[in-house]
C-alpha cells in the first residue's frame, strides 16, 4: 500500500492513523503506517511532553505526527469564563434534568471535569506546538481547517508537512491557497466533525480541486478493499481514526463503552451537535436523542455547547451510564466487532488490499482479451 506520499515520508503503507492514545500512535508507526497523536486533550504541556517522550521511546525510529485543533482566525481577549457566561440557564437546567432522569452521580467534591473544551482554544494549541516542535514530528494536522499562516510557516521551517481536513472541494481549495501540503478529504461517514458529502463523491472532487497536492481519503474506511478504492479514486493514502478505538492498545478507560462499540452496527451512529455544537458523528444514545428532540432547547453553537456539557460528559463516562454513554465514531463501527491489536488490523488491511488489487487486475486482464 505504497504511494508517492508514503515513500516521501518513509513509511511502508499509506495508512495514516489518527488516535488520542500514544500507545496506538506508536503501534501504527511500528506496523508500517503513520501514527498521528491527537493533542486536543492536552491542556497541560507537561503531559504532552511526557507522552511524546514515550512515543519517541517506542516508535522504533519510525515517523509520526501530531493533530491539533486550531482556528485559522484569532479572537483576542476572550476567556473561557467570558464564554461560559453566555450559556443560558435554561440549557444548564436541561443538562441537570437529563442527568437526574438517568441517575447520574455527581463528581466527587473538588474533582475537576476530565473532558474540557479548552483544548480547542488557540492559545492552548500554540502551547502544544511549542512542545511538539522540539520533537522530530514529520506532520502537523489541523482538524479545524488551515492553521494560521505563521503556524504553517513555522512548520515548514522545520520541514514538517502540514495537513488540513476538508469536507468539500471549496474548503480544500482554501487549504491549497493557504500553503497546506496535504488535504484530508473527510466524508460524511467519518466520526467526529464531518460535512454532508459522502467519501465516494468527495474524494475525487478534492483530488481534482487541489491537484497536484496529495489527498488522503477519510470516512467509512476500515478494510483493505476500501483502501484500494480510495487510491483508485486518486487519493495518495487514507486517514483512519475510528478503527483504532477497539484495538488492544487503545485505552478507553470504559469496558462498557468498548462493549457498545463492538456491538454497534453501521446504522447506530448519528450526526449530532450534542457534543460540541457542530455536527459530529457519534454513537446514537439517549443523550444525543435528548439534544436532537425538537421538544428540548437544542444544542448551543460552538464553543458554548462543549463548555455546557463538559462536566456532564465526564460524569457519564466515569460512571459508565450505559443509556447515555457514547463517543465520536464513524459508520465503520459496524466492522469493529472484535478487539484486535494494531498489527492485526494492518495484517487485515494489507490482505484485503492485495485481494482487491488482484480482483481488479483479473477484471482488467479479461476486459483486454
Coordinates of C-alpha atoms in Angstrom, one line a residue:
X1 CA 0.0 0.0 0.0
X2 CA 2.7 2.5 -1.1
X3 CA 2.2 5.8 -2.8
X4 CA 4.5 8.7 -3.6
X5 CA 3.4 10.4 -0.3
X6 CA 4.2 7.3 1.8
X7 CA 7.6 6.9 0.1
X8 CA 8.3 10.6 0.8
X9 CA 7.6 10.1 4.5
X10 CA 9.4 6.8 4.7
X11 CA 6.6 4.6 5.7
X12 CA 5.6 1.2 4.2
X13 CA 1.9 1.7 4.0
X14 CA 0.0 4.9 3.0
X15 CA -2.2 4.5 6.1
X16 CA -2.4 7.5 8.4
X17 CA -3.8 6.7 11.8
X18 CA -5.3 9.4 14.0
X19 CA -5.7 8.5 17.7
X20 CA -5.7 10.1 21.1
X21 CA -3.7 7.2 22.5
X22 CA 0.1 7.3 22.4
X23 CA 0.4 3.5 22.5
X24 CA -1.8 3.3 19.4
X25 CA 0.1 6.0 17.6
X26 CA 3.4 4.3 18.2
X27 CA 2.0 0.9 17.2
X28 CA 0.6 2.3 13.9
X29 CA 4.0 3.6 13.0
X30 CA 5.8 0.4 14.1
X31 CA 3.3 -1.6 11.9
X32 CA 4.4 0.4 8.8
X33 CA 1.8 3.2 8.9
X34 CA 2.0 6.8 10.0
X35 CA 0.7 7.4 13.6
X36 CA -0.8 10.8 14.4
X37 CA -1.4 11.7 18.0
X38 CA -4.5 13.8 18.7
X39 CA -3.4 16.7 21.0
X40 CA -6.8 18.3 21.9
X41 CA -7.0 16.7 25.3
X42 CA -3.5 18.0 26.4
X43 CA -4.3 21.2 28.2
X44 CA -1.1 20.7 30.3
X45 CA 2.0 21.0 28.1
X46 CA 3.9 18.8 30.6
X47 CA 1.5 15.9 29.9
X48 CA 2.0 16.2 26.1
X49 CA 5.8 16.3 26.6
X50 CA 5.6 13.1 28.7
X51 CA 3.6 11.3 26.1
X52 CA 5.8 12.5 23.2
X53 CA 8.8 11.2 25.2
X54 CA 7.0 7.9 25.4
X55 CA 6.3 7.7 21.7
X56 CA 9.9 8.6 20.9
X57 CA 11.0 5.7 23.0
X58 CA 8.5 3.2 21.5
X59 CA 8.2 4.2 17.8
X60 CA 11.4 2.4 16.8
X61 CA 12.7 5.4 14.9
X62 CA 9.6 5.4 12.6
X63 CA 7.9 8.8 11.7
X64 CA 4.8 10.1 13.4
X65 CA 2.8 13.3 13.6
X66 CA 0.5 15.5 15.7
X67 CA -3.1 16.6 15.2
X68 CA -4.2 19.9 16.8
X69 CA -7.5 21.8 16.8
X70 CA -6.7 25.4 15.9
X71 CA -8.9 28.1 14.4
X72 CA -7.5 29.9 11.4
X73 CA -8.6 33.3 12.8
X74 CA -7.6 34.5 16.2
X75 CA -10.1 36.0 18.7
X76 CA -8.4 38.4 21.1
X77 CA -9.3 38.9 24.8
X78 CA -11.9 36.2 25.2
X79 CA -11.6 33.9 28.1
X80 CA -13.3 30.6 29.0
X81 CA -15.2 32.5 31.7
X82 CA -16.4 35.0 29.2
X83 CA -17.8 32.3 27.0
X84 CA -19.3 30.3 29.9
X85 CA -21.2 33.4 31.0
X86 CA -23.1 33.3 27.6
X87 CA -24.7 29.9 28.4
X88 CA -28.4 30.3 29.1
X89 CA -29.7 29.0 32.4
X90 CA -32.4 27.0 30.7
X91 CA -29.8 24.9 28.9
X92 CA -28.0 24.3 32.2
X93 CA -31.2 23.2 33.8
X94 CA -31.9 20.8 30.8
X95 CA -28.5 19.2 31.5
X96 CA -29.3 18.8 35.2
X97 CA -32.7 17.3 34.5
X98 CA -31.4 14.8 31.9
X99 CA -28.6 13.6 34.2
X100 CA -31.1 13.3 37.1
X101 CA -33.5 11.4 35.0
X102 CA -30.9 8.7 34.4
X103 CA -29.5 8.8 38.0
X104 CA -26.0 10.0 37.0
X105 CA -24.0 10.6 40.2
X106 CA -22.2 13.9 40.9
X107 CA -18.4 14.1 40.7
X108 CA -16.6 13.9 44.0
X109 CA -16.1 17.2 45.7
X110 CA -13.2 19.1 44.3
X111 CA -12.9 16.7 41.3
X112 CA -12.5 18.5 38.0
X113 CA -14.1 17.6 34.8
X114 CA -11.8 15.3 32.8
X115 CA -13.2 16.5 29.5
X116 CA -12.8 20.2 28.7
X117 CA -13.3 22.1 25.5
X118 CA -10.3 24.3 26.4
X119 CA -8.2 22.2 24.1
X120 CA -10.0 23.9 21.2
X121 CA -8.7 27.4 22.2
X122 CA -5.9 28.8 20.1
X123 CA -3.6 29.7 23.0
X124 CA -3.8 26.0 24.2
X125 CA -2.9 24.7 20.7
X126 CA 0.0 27.1 20.5
X127 CA 1.5 25.8 23.7
X128 CA 1.1 22.3 22.3
X129 CA 3.0 23.3 19.2
X130 CA 5.8 24.9 21.4
X131 CA 6.2 21.4 22.9
X132 CA 5.8 19.4 19.7
X133 CA 8.3 21.3 17.6
X134 CA 11.0 20.2 20.0
X135 CA 10.4 16.6 18.7
X136 CA 11.1 15.2 15.3
X137 CA 7.4 15.1 14.1
X138 CA 7.0 14.8 10.4
X139 CA 3.4 16.0 10.1
X140 CA 1.2 18.6 11.7
X141 CA -2.5 18.1 11.0
X142 CA -5.3 20.6 11.9
X143 CA -8.9 19.4 12.5
X144 CA -10.4 22.9 12.0
X145 CA -9.0 23.6 8.6
X146 CA -5.9 25.6 7.7
X147 CA -4.0 26.7 10.8
X148 CA -2.8 30.4 11.0
X149 CA -0.2 31.4 8.4
X150 CA 2.5 31.8 11.0
X151 CA 2.0 28.2 12.2
X152 CA 2.2 26.9 8.6
X153 CA 5.5 28.9 8.1
X154 CA 6.8 27.6 11.5
X155 CA 6.1 24.0 10.5
X156 CA 7.7 24.4 7.1
X157 CA 10.8 26.0 8.6
X158 CA 11.2 22.7 10.5
X159 CA 10.5 20.5 7.4
X160 CA 7.2 19.5 8.9
X161 CA 4.4 18.8 6.4
X162 CA 1.0 20.4 7.2
X163 CA -2.3 18.7 6.6
X164 CA -5.8 20.1 7.0
X165 CA -9.2 18.4 6.9
X166 CA -11.8 19.4 4.3
X167 CA -15.5 18.4 3.9
X168 CA -15.9 20.0 0.5
X169 CA -13.9 20.9 -2.6
X170 CA -14.4 24.6 -1.7
X171 CA -12.7 24.1 1.7
X172 CA -9.9 22.1 0.0
X173 CA -9.1 24.9 -2.4
X174 CA -8.8 27.3 0.6
X175 CA -6.3 24.9 2.2
X176 CA -4.3 24.9 -1.0
X177 CA -4.3 28.7 -1.2
X178 CA -3.1 28.7 2.5
X179 CA 0.0 26.7 1.6
X180 CA -1.2 23.4 3.1
X181 CA 0.8 20.3 1.9
X182 CA -1.8 17.6 2.3
X183 CA -5.6 17.7 2.2
X184 CA -7.6 15.2 4.1
X185 CA -11.0 14.7 2.3
X186 CA -13.3 13.7 5.2
X187 CA -16.5 12.2 4.1
X188 CA -20.0 12.2 5.7
X189 CA -19.4 8.7 7.1
X190 CA -16.5 9.8 9.3
X191 CA -16.5 10.0 13.0
X192 CA -16.3 13.4 14.7
X193 CA -16.9 16.7 12.9
X194 CA -17.8 16.0 9.3
X195 CA -19.7 17.5 6.5
X196 CA -22.6 16.3 4.3
X197 CA -20.7 14.8 1.3
X198 CA -20.0 11.1 1.2
X199 CA -16.5 9.8 0.6
X200 CA -17.1 8.2 -2.8
X201 CA -18.2 11.6 -4.1
X202 CA -15.9 13.8 -2.0
X203 CA -12.5 12.2 -2.6
X204 CA -12.3 12.6 -6.4
X205 CA -13.7 16.1 -6.2
X206 CA -11.0 17.1 -3.7
X207 CA -8.3 15.3 -5.7
X208 CA -9.3 17.3 -8.8
X209 CA -9.7 20.6 -6.8
X210 CA -6.2 20.6 -5.3
X211 CA -4.0 18.8 -7.8
X212 CA -1.1 18.2 -7.6
X213 CA -1.3 18.3 -3.8
X214 CA -1.7 14.8 -2.2
X215 CA -5.1 13.9 -0.8
X216 CA -5.9 11.4 2.0
X217 CA -9.3 9.8 2.0
X218 CA -11.2 9.7 5.3
X219 CA -14.6 8.4 6.3
X220 CA -16.0 4.9 6.1
X221 CA -12.7 3.2 5.5
X222 CA -11.8 0.1 7.5
X223 CA -10.8 -2.6 5.1
X224 CA -8.1 -3.2 2.6
X225 CA -10.7 -3.2 -0.2
X226 CA -11.7 0.3 0.9
X227 CA -8.1 1.5 0.9
X228 CA -7.7 0.2 -2.6
X229 CA -10.9 2.0 -3.6
X230 CA -9.6 5.3 -2.1
X231 CA -6.3 5.0 -4.0
X232 CA -8.3 4.2 -7.2
X233 CA -10.2 7.5 -6.7
X234 CA -6.9 9.4 -6.7
X235 CA -6.0 9.6 -3.0
X236 CA -2.4 9.0 -2.0
X237 CA -3.4 7.4 1.2
X238 CA -6.1 7.0 3.8
X239 CA -6.8 8.7 7.2
X240 CA -8.3 6.3 9.7
X241 CA -9.5 7.2 13.2
X242 CA -12.5 5.2 14.4
X243 CA -10.9 1.9 13.5
X244 CA -8.3 2.1 16.3
X245 CA -10.8 2.6 19.2
X246 CA -11.3 -1.1 19.7
X247 CA -7.7 -2.1 19.3
X248 CA -6.0 -3.7 22.3
X249 CA -3.6 -0.8 22.6
X250 CA -6.4 1.7 23.0
X251 CA -7.2 2.9 26.5
X252 CA -10.8 4.0 26.6
X253 CA -11.0 3.5 30.4
X254 CA -14.5 2.1 29.9
X255 CA -15.3 -1.6 29.4
X256 CA -19.0 -0.6 28.9
X257 CA -18.1 1.8 26.0
X258 CA -15.9 -0.8 24.4
X259 CA -18.8 -3.3 24.5
X260 CA -21.1 -0.7 22.9
X261 CA -18.7 -0.1 20.1
X262 CA -18.2 -3.8 19.4
X263 CA -21.9 -4.4 19.4
X264 CA -22.8 -1.3 17.2
X265 CA -23.8 -1.6 13.6
X266 CA -23.1 0.9 10.8
X267 CA -26.6 2.4 11.4
X268 CA -26.0 3.1 15.1
X269 CA -24.3 6.4 14.7
X270 CA -25.8 9.9 14.3
X271 CA -24.5 13.2 13.1
X272 CA -25.4 15.4 16.1
X273 CA -24.5 18.8 17.6
X274 CA -24.9 17.3 21.1
X275 CA -21.2 17.2 21.9
X276 CA -19.6 20.4 20.6
X277 CA -22.3 22.4 18.9
X278 CA -21.1 21.5 15.4
X279 CA -22.3 18.4 13.6
X280 CA -20.2 15.4 14.8
X281 CA -20.8 11.8 14.0
X282 CA -21.0 9.7 17.2
X283 CA -22.8 6.7 18.7
X284 CA -26.5 7.4 19.0
X285 CA -27.6 7.4 22.6
X286 CA -30.4 8.7 24.8
X287 CA -28.1 11.7 25.3
X288 CA -27.9 12.6 21.6
X289 CA -31.7 11.8 21.3
X290 CA -32.4 14.3 24.1
X291 CA -30.5 17.1 22.4
X292 CA -31.9 16.4 19.0
X293 CA -35.5 16.2 20.3
X294 CA -37.5 19.2 19.0
X295 CA -39.2 19.5 22.4
X296 CA -35.8 20.3 24.0
X297 CA -33.8 23.5 24.0
X298 CA -31.5 22.2 21.2
X299 CA -27.7 22.4 21.2
X300 CA -25.9 25.7 21.5
X301 CA -23.3 26.8 18.9
X302 CA -19.7 26.0 19.4
X303 CA -17.9 26.5 21.8
X304 CA -20.9 27.1 24.1
X305 CA -22.2 23.5 23.8
X306 CA -18.9 22.0 24.6
X307 CA -18.5 24.0 27.7
X308 CA -22.0 23.3 28.8
X309 CA -21.8 19.5 28.6
X310 CA -18.2 19.1 29.6
X311 CA -18.9 18.0 33.2
X312 CA -21.9 16.0 32.2
X313 CA -19.8 14.0 29.7
X314 CA -17.2 13.4 32.4
X315 CA -19.9 12.1 34.8
X316 CA -21.5 9.9 32.1
X317 CA -18.1 8.4 31.2
X318 CA -16.8 8.0 34.8
X319 CA -19.9 6.1 36.0
X320 CA -20.5 4.3 32.7
X321 CA -24.2 5.3 32.5
X322 CA -25.0 3.0 29.6
X323 CA -28.0 4.7 28.0
X324 CA -26.1 8.0 27.8
X325 CA -22.6 6.6 27.1
X326 CA -21.2 7.4 23.7
X327 CA -18.2 8.6 21.8
X328 CA -17.4 10.1 18.4
X329 CA -17.1 7.2 15.9
X330 CA -17.8 6.7 12.2
X331 CA -20.1 4.4 10.4
X332 CA -17.3 2.0 10.0
X333 CA -18.1 1.0 13.6
X334 CA -20.2 -1.8 12.0
X335 CA -16.9 -3.6 11.1
X336 CA -15.3 -3.0 14.5
X337 CA -16.7 -6.2 16.1
X338 CA -13.7 -7.7 17.8
X339 CA -10.7 -6.4 19.8
X340 CA -7.5 -6.8 17.8
X341 CA -4.0 -5.5 18.0
X342 CA -2.9 -2.7 15.7
X343 CA -0.7 -5.1 14.0
X344 CA -3.6 -7.5 13.4
X345 CA -5.6 -4.6 11.9
X346 CA -2.7 -3.9 9.5
X347 CA -2.5 -7.6 8.6
X348 CA -6.2 -7.5 7.6
X349 CA -5.8 -4.2 5.7
X350 CA -2.8 -5.5 3.6
X351 CA -4.5 -8.8 3.0
X352 CA -7.7 -7.1 1.8
X353 CA -5.8 -4.6 -0.3
X354 CA -3.9 -7.4 -2.1
X355 CA -7.2 -9.2 -2.8
X356 CA -8.8 -6.1 -4.2
X357 CA -5.9 -5.3 -6.4
X358 CA -5.8 -8.9 -7.7
X359 CA -9.5 -8.7 -8.4
X360 CA -9.2 -5.5 -10.4
X361 CA -6.2 -6.9 -12.3
X362 CA -8.2 -10.0 -13.2
X363 CA -11.1 -7.8 -14.5
X364 CA -8.7 -5.7 -16.5
X365 CA -7.0 -8.7 -17.9
X366 CA -10.3 -10.2 -19.1
X367 CA -11.5 -7.0 -20.5
X368 CA -8.4 -6.7 -22.7
X369 CA -8.9 -10.1 -24.2

